[in-house]
Short mmCIF file of C-alpha atoms in Angstrom, two decimals:
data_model
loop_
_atom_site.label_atom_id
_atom_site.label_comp_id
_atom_site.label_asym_id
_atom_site.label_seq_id
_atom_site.Cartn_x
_atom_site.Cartn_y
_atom_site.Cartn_z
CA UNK A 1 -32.00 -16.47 12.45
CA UNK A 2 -32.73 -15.47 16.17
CA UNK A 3 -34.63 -13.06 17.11
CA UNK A 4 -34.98 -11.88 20.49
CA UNK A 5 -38.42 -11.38 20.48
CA UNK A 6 -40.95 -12.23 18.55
CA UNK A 7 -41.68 -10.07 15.04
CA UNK A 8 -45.24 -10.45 14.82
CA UNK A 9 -45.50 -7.74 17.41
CA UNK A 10 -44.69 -5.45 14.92
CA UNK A 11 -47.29 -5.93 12.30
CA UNK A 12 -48.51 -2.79 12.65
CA UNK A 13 -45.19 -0.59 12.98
CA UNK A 14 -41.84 -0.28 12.06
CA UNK A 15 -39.48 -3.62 12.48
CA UNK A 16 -37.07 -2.59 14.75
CA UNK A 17 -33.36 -2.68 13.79
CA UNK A 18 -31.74 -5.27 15.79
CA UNK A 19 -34.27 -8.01 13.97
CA UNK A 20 -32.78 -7.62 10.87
CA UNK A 21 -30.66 -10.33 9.06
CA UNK A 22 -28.22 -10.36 5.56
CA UNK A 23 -30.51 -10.45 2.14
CA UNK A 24 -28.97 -13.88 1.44
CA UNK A 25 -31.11 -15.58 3.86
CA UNK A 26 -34.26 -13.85 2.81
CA UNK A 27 -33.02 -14.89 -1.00
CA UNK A 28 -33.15 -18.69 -0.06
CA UNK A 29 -36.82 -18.22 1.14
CA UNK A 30 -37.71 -16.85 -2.01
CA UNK A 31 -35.86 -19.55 -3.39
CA UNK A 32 -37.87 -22.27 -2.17
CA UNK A 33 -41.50 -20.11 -3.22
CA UNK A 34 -40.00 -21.03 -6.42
CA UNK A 35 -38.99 -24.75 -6.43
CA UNK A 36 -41.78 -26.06 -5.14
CA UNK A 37 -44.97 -28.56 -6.80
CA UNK A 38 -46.82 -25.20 -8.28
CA UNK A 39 -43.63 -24.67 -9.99
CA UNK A 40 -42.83 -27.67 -11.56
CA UNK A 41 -46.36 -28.01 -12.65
CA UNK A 42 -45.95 -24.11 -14.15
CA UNK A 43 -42.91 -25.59 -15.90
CA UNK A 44 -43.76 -28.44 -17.20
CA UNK A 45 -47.30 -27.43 -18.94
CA UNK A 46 -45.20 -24.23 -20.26
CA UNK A 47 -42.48 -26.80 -21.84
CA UNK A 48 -44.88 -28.99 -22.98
CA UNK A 49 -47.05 -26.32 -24.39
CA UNK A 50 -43.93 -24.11 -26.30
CA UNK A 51 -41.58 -26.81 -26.35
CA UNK A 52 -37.66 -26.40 -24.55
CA UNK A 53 -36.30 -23.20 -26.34
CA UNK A 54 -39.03 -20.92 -26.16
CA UNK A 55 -39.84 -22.16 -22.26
CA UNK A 56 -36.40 -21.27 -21.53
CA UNK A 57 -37.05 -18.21 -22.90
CA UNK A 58 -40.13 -16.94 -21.30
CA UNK A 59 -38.45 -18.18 -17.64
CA UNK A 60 -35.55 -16.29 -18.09
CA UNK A 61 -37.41 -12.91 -18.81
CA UNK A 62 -40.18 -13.57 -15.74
CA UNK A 63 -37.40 -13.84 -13.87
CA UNK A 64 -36.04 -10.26 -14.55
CA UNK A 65 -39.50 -8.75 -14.93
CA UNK A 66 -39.63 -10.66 -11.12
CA UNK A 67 -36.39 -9.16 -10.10
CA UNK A 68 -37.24 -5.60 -11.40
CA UNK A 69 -40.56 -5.73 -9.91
CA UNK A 70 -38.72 -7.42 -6.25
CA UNK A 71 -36.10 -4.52 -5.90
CA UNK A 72 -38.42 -2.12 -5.83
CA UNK A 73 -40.80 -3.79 -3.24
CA UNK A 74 -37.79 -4.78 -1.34
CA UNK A 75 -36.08 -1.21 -1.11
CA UNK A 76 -39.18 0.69 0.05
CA UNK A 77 -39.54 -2.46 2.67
CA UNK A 78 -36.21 -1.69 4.12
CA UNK A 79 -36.67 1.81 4.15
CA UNK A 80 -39.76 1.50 6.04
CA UNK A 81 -39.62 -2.01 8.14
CA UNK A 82 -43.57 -1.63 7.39
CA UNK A 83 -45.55 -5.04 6.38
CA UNK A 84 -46.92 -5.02 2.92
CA UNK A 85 -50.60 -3.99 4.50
CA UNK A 86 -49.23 -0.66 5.98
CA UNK A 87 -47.42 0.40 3.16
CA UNK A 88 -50.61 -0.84 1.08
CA UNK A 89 -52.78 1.26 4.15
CA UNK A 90 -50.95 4.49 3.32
CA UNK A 91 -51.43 4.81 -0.67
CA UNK A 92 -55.33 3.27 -0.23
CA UNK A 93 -56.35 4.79 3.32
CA UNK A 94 -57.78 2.86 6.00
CA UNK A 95 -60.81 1.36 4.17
CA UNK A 96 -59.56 1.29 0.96
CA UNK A 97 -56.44 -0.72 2.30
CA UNK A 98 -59.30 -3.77 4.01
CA UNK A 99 -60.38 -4.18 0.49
CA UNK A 100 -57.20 -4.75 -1.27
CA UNK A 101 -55.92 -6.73 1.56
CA UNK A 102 -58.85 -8.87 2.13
CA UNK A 103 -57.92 -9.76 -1.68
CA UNK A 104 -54.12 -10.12 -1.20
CA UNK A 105 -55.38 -12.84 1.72
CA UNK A 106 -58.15 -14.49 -0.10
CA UNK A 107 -55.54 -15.33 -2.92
CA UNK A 108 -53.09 -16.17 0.18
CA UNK A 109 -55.62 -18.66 1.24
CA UNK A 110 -55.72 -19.68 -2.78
CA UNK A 111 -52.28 -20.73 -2.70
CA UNK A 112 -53.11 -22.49 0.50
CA UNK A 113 -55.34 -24.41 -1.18
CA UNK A 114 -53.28 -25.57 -4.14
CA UNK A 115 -49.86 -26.61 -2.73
CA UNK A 116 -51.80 -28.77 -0.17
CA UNK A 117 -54.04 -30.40 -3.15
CA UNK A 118 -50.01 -31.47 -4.09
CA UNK A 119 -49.78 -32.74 -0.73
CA UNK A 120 -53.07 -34.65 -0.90
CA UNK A 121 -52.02 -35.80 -4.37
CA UNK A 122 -48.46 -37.09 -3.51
CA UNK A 123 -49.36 -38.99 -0.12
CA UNK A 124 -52.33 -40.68 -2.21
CA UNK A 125 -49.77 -41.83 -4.82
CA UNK A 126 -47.72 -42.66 -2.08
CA UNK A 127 -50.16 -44.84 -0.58
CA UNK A 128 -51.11 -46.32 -3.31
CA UNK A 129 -47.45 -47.71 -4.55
CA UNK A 130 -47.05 -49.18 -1.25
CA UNK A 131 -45.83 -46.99 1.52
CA UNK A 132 -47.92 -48.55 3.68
CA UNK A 133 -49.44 -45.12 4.38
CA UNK A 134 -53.34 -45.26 4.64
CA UNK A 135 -55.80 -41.93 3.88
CA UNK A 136 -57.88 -40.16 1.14
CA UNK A 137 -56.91 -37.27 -0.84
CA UNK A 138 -59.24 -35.44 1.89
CA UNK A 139 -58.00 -36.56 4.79
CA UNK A 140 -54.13 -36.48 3.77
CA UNK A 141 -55.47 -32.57 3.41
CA UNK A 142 -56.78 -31.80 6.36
CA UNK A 143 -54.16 -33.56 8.52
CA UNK A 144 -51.59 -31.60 6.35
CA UNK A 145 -53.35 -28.19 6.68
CA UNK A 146 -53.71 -28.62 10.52
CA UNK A 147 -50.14 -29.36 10.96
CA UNK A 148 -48.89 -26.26 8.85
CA UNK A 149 -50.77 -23.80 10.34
CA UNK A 150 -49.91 -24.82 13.87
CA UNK A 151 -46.41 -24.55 12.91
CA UNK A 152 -47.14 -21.26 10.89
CA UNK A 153 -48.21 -19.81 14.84
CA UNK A 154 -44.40 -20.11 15.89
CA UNK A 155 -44.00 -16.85 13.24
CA UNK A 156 -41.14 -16.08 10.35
CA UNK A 157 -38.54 -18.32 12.10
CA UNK A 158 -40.50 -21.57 11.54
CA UNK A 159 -40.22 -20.27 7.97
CA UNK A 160 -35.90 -19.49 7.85
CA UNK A 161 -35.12 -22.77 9.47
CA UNK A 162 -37.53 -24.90 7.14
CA UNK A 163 -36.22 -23.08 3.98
CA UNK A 164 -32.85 -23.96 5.23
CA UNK A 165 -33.56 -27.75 4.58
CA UNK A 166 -36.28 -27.25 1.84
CA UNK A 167 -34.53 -25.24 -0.52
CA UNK A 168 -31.43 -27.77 -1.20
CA UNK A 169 -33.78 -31.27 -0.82
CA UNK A 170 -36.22 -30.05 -3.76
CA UNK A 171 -33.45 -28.92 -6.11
CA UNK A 172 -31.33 -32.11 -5.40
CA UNK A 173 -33.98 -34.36 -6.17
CA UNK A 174 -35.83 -32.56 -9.04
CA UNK A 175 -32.26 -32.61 -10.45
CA UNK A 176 -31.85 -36.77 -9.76
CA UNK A 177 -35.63 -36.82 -11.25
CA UNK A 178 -34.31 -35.22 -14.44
CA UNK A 179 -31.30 -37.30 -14.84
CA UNK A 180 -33.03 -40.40 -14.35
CA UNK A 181 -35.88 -39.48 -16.76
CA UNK A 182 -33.38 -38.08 -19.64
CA UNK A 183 -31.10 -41.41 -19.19
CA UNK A 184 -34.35 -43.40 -20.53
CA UNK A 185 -33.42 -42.01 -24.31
CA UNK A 186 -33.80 -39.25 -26.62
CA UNK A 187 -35.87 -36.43 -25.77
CA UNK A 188 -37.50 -33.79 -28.44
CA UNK A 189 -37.30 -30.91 -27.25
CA UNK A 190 -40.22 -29.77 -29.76
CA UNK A 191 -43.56 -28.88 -27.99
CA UNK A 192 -46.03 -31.43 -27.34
CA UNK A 193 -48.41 -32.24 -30.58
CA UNK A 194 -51.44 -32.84 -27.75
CA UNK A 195 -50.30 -30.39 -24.60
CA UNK A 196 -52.45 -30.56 -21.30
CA UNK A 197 -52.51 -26.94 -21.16
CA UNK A 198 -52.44 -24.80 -24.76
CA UNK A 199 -51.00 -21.35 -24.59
CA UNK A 200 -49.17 -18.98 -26.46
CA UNK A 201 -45.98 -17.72 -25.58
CA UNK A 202 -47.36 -14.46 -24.43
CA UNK A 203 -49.99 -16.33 -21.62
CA UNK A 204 -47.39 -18.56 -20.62
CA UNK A 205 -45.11 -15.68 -19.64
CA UNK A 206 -47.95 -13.82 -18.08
CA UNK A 207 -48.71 -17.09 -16.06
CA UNK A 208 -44.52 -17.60 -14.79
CA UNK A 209 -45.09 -13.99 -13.90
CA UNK A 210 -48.41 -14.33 -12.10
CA UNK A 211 -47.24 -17.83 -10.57
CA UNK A 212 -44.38 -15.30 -8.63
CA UNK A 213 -46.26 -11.78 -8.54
CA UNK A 214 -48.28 -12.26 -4.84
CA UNK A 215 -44.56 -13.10 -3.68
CA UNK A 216 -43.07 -9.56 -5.05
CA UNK A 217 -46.26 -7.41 -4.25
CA UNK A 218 -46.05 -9.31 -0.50
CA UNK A 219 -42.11 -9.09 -0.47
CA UNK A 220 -42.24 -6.03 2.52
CA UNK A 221 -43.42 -8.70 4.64
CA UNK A 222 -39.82 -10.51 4.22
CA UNK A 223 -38.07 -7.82 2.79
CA UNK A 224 -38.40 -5.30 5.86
CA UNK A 225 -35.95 -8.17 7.57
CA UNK A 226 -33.07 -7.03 5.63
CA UNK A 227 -30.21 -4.66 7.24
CA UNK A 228 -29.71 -2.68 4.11
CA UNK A 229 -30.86 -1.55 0.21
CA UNK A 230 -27.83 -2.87 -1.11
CA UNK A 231 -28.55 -6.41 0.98
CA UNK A 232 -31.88 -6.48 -0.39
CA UNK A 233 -30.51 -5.64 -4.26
CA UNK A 234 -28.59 -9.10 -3.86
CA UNK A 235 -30.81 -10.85 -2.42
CA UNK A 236 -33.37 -10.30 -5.02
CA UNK A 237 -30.75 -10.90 -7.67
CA UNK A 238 -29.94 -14.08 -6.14
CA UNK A 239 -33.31 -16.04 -6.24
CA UNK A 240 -35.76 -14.91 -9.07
CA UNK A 241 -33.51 -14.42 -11.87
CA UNK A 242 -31.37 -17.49 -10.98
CA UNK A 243 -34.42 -20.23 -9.68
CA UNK A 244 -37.52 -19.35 -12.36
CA UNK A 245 -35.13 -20.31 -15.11
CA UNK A 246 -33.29 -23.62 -13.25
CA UNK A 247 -36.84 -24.41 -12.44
CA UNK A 248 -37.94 -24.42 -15.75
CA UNK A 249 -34.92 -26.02 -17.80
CA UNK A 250 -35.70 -29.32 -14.95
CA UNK A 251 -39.03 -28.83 -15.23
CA UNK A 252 -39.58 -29.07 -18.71
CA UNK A 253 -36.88 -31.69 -19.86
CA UNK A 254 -38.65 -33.63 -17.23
CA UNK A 255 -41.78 -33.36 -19.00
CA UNK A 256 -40.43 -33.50 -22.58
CA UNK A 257 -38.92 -36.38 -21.82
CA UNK A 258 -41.72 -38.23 -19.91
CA UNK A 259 -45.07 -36.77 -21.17
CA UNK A 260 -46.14 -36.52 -17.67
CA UNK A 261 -46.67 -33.13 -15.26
CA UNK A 262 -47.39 -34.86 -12.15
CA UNK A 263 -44.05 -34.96 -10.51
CA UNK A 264 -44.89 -36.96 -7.85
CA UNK A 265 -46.23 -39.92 -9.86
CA UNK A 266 -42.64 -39.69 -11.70
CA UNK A 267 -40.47 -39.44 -8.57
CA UNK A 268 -42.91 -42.56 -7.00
CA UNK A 269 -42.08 -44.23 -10.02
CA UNK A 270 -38.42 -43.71 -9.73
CA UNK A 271 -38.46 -45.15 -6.33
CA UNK A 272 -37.35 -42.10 -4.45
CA UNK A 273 -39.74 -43.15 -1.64
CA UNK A 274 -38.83 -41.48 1.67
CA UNK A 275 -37.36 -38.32 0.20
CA UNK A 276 -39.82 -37.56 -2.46
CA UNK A 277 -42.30 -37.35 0.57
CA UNK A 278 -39.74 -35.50 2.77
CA UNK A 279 -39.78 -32.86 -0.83
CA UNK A 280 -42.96 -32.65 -0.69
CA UNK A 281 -43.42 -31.90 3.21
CA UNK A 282 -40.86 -29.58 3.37
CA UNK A 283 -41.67 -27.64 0.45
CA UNK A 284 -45.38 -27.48 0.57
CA UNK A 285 -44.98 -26.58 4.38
CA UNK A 286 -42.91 -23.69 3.95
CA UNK A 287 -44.85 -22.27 1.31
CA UNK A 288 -48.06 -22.54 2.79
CA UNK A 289 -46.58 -21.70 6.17
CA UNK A 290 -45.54 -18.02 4.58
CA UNK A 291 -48.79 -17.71 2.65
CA UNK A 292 -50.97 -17.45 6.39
CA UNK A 293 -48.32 -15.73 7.93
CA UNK A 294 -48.37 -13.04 5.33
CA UNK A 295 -52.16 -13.41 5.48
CA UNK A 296 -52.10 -13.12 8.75
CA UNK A 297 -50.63 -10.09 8.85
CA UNK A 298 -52.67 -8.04 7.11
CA UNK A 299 -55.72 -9.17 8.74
CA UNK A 300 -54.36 -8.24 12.09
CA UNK A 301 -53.33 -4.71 10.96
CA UNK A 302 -57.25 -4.68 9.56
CA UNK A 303 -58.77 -5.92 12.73
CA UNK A 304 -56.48 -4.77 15.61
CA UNK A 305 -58.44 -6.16 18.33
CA UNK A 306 -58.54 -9.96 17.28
CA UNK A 307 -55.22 -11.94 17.93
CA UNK A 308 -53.14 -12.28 14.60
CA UNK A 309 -53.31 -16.41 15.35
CA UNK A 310 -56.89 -16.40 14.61
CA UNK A 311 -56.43 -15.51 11.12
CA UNK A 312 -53.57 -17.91 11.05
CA UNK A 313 -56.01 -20.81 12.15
CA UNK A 314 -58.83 -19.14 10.19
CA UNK A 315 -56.36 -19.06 7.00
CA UNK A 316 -55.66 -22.43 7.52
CA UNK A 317 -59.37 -23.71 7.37
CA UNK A 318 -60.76 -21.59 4.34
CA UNK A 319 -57.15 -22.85 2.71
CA UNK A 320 -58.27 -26.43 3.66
CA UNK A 321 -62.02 -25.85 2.12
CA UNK A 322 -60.24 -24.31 -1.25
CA UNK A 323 -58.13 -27.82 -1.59
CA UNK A 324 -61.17 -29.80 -0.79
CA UNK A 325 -63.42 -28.08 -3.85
CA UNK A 326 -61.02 -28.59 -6.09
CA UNK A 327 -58.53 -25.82 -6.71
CA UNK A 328 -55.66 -27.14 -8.39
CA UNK A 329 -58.27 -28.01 -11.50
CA UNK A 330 -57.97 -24.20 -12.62
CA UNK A 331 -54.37 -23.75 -12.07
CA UNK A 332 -53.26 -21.71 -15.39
CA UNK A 333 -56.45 -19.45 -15.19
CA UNK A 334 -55.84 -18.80 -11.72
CA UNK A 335 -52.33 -17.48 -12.48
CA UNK A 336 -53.08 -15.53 -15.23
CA UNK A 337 -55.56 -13.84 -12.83
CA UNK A 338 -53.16 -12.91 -10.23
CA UNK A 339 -51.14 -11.20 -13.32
CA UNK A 340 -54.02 -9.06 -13.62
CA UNK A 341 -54.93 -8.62 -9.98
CA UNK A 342 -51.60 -7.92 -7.80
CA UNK A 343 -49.27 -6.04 -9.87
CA UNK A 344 -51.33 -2.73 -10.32
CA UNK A 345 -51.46 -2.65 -6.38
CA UNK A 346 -47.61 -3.18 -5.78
CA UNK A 347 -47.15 -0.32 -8.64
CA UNK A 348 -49.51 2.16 -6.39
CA UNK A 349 -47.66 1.03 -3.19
CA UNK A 350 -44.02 1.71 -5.36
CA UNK A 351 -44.93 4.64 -6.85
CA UNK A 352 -45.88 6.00 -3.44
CA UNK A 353 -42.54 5.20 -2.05
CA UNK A 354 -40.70 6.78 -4.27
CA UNK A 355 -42.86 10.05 -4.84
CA UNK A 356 -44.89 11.08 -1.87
CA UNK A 357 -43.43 9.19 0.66
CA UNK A 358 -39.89 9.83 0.36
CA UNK A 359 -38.71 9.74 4.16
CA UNK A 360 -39.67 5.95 4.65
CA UNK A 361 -41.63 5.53 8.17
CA UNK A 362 -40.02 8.69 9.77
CA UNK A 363 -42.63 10.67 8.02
CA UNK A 364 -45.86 11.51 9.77
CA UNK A 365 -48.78 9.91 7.90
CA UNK A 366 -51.93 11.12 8.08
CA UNK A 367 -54.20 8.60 6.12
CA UNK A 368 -57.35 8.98 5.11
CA UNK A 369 -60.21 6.57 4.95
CA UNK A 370 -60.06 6.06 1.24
CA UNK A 371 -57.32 7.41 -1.06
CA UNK A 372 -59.76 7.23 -3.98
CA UNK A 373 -57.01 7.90 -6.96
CA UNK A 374 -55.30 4.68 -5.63
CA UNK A 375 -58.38 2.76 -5.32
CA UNK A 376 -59.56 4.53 -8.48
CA UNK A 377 -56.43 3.06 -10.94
CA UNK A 378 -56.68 -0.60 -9.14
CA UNK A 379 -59.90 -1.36 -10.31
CA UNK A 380 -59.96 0.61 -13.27
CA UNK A 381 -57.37 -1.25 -14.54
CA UNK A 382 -58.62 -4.79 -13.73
CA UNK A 383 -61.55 -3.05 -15.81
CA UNK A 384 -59.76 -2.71 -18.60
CA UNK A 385 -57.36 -5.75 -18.51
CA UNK A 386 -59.70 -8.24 -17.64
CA UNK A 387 -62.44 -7.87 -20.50
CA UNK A 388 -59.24 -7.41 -22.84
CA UNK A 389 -57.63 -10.56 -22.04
CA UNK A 390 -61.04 -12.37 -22.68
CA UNK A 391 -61.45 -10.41 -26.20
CA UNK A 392 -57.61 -11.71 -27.13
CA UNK A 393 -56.42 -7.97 -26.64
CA UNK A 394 -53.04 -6.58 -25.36
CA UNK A 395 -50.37 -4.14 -25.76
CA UNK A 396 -47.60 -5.96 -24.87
CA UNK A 397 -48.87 -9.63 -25.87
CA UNK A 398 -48.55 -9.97 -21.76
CA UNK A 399 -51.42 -9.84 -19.61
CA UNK A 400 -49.52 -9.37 -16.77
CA UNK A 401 -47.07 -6.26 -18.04
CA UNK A 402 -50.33 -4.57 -19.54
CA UNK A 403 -51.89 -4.47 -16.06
CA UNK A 404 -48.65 -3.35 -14.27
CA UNK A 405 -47.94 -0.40 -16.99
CA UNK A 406 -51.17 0.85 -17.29
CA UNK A 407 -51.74 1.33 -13.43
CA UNK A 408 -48.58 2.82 -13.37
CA UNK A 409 -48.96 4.84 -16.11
CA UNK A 410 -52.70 6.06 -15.14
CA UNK A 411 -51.27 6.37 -11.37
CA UNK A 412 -48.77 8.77 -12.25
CA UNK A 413 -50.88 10.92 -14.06
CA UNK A 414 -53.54 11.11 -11.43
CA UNK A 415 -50.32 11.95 -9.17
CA UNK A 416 -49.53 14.83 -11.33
CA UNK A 417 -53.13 16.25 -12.23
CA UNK A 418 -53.43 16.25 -8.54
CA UNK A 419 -50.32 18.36 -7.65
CA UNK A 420 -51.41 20.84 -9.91
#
């Protein structure tokens, strides 16, 4: 991808037309969001937890509730060549649009946190089977933190060419991992009578949904790349629907077969050496590397008048901290959270789209401080699905689909009680 000039100037308008590339390359950095460490760790507790059939299962519909919930993000992206924060700015006004988005980048920074706590992991196992690689957990962290967000500071083209190489090297050797681990013997593909992570099928779906959901409800900040609807409709048939379920067929045979969800101590094992680190590089940096440039984004659109690499370097640090405390410990909560937390605001900014904005950027918006009915349904609904979930209750045996149809249910309502 070349751009002639740099997009982060346009984090707070339109994307101009000649930046725009074919969905297919957007599709491959989805791709790699989704076969990455998180992932496999998703995977492999979820197979080990509802054994191979019903893991299947649940991957195969997150990945069309992911692709339903993509499209839509993705079309009003490419209509508008806005970032996620200024479509999110026009359905919650000015103030009510720093609150959401100081969310969207505290769970940015979140992610941060977790996929280098992989990276920390992996170079300690490393080390310790004789790579001759010296370091702590901590420092392995902080080196890798400081390195991704100086790279993240070169912008979304650091991100295209490093998908480019990350996207094929995970899948080839999570594939070699799986072969070697299924040639050891039998595997039962029953669940696990002892699972690291108990959860019903219903959670586990709600957690492959969550694991995915900042991606979709961020998508505009890709997305508004494309050239066309149609390019963006393919694109976001080719990743989710396609990777979620690859990911977890290799992900849980892996663990059915071995017992184990730590992928790196398995590919050690193996004696993949040099390109299990080169997996883990690759994939952690370009994950992390989108999660402060989207970040980044919407704190620059917040606070105009500091530089939009000061958030990146900011990002980086509070990412760092998050690793250091211990993150990665509350992994399945923390996705089941996001299930609750991002989808209602991806439904407002959707809805919008669709209803009252319906000329994409062209039209003259004249936003308010706070659009209370948006800001209204958001919270409301994390006040209803969050005390649910902890009382066992739910419509749809999802906590993630109960929080994204009952803000958009309430939203529309409030849209039409309003109009008359």
């Amino acid at each position: 991808m070349s751009h002639s000039q740099s997009s982060d100037a346009y984090a707070s308008g339109p994307l101009p037309e000649h930046l725009t590339v074919a969905g297919w390359r957007v599709a491959l950095i989805i791709a790699s969001f989704t076969f990455s460490l998180p992932g496999f760790l998703n995977g492999a507790q979820t197979g080990l937890a509802l054994g191979f059939g019903p893991a299947v299962t649940a991957a195969l519909i997150a990945g069309m509730v992911l692709c339903a919930g993509a499209c839509l993000t993705a079309i009003i992206s490419v209509r508008t060549r806005l970032t996620t924060y200024l479509l999110v700015q026009r359905s919650f006004g000015v103030k009510g649009a720093a609150l959401v988005n100081l969310v969207i980048a505290i769970v940015h920074y979140c992610w941060f946190g977790v996929n280098v706590s992989f990276f920390g992991d992996a170079m300690v196992a490393a080390a310790e089977d004789g790579f001759g690689i010296p370091g702590s957990f901590g420092s392995f962290v902080v080196i890798g933190s400081v390195l991704i967000t100086i790279s993240t500071i070169f912008g979304f083209r650091t991100l295209d060419r490093l998908a480019m190489v990350a996207v094929p090297l995970v899948g080839v050797i999570l594939i070699a991992v799986c072969y070697m681990a299924l040639g050891a013997g039998p595997v039962s593909l029953a669940p696990a009578a002892n699972p690291p992570v108990p959860m019903s099928f219903g959670i586990a779906l709600s957690a492959l949904v969550g694991g995915n959901m900042l991606t979709v409800a961020a998508m505009p900040d890709l997305a508004r790349f494309i050239r066309t609807e149609k390019g963006a409709l393919v694109g976001m048939a080719l990743s989710f629907p396609f990777a979620a379920p690859v990911l977890m067929v290799v992900s849980a045979l892996i663990a059915l077969a071995t017992g184990q969800t730590d992928i790196m101590k398995l590919v050690v094992g193996l004696g993949f050496g040099v390109p299990a680190l080169l997996m883990l590089l690759l994939s952690v940096w370009t994950i992390n590397a989108l999660n402060l440039y989207s970040a980044s984004l919407s704190m620059a659109a917040t606070f105009p008048r500091t530089r939009q690499t000061w958030f990146i370097l900011g990002g980086g640090a509070v990412g760092c901290v998050f690793a250091l405390l211990g993150i990665i410990n509350s992994f399945i909560p923390f996705l089941v959270a996001l299930g609750l937390i991002i989808p209602p605001i991806a439904a407002i900014y959707v809805i919008d789209g669709f209803m009252v904005y319906r000329h994409g950027a062209a039209e003259p918006v004249d936003v308010p401080a706070i659009r209370w009915e948006a800001v209204a349904v958001w919270l409301g609904s994390l006040a209803v699905t969050v005390p649910a979930m902890a009382y066992d209750l739910s419509l749809t045996s999802v906590p993630a689909l109960d929080a994204t149809l009952l803000a958009a249910i309430a939203y529309l309502i409030v849209l039409r009680v309003k109009r008359k």
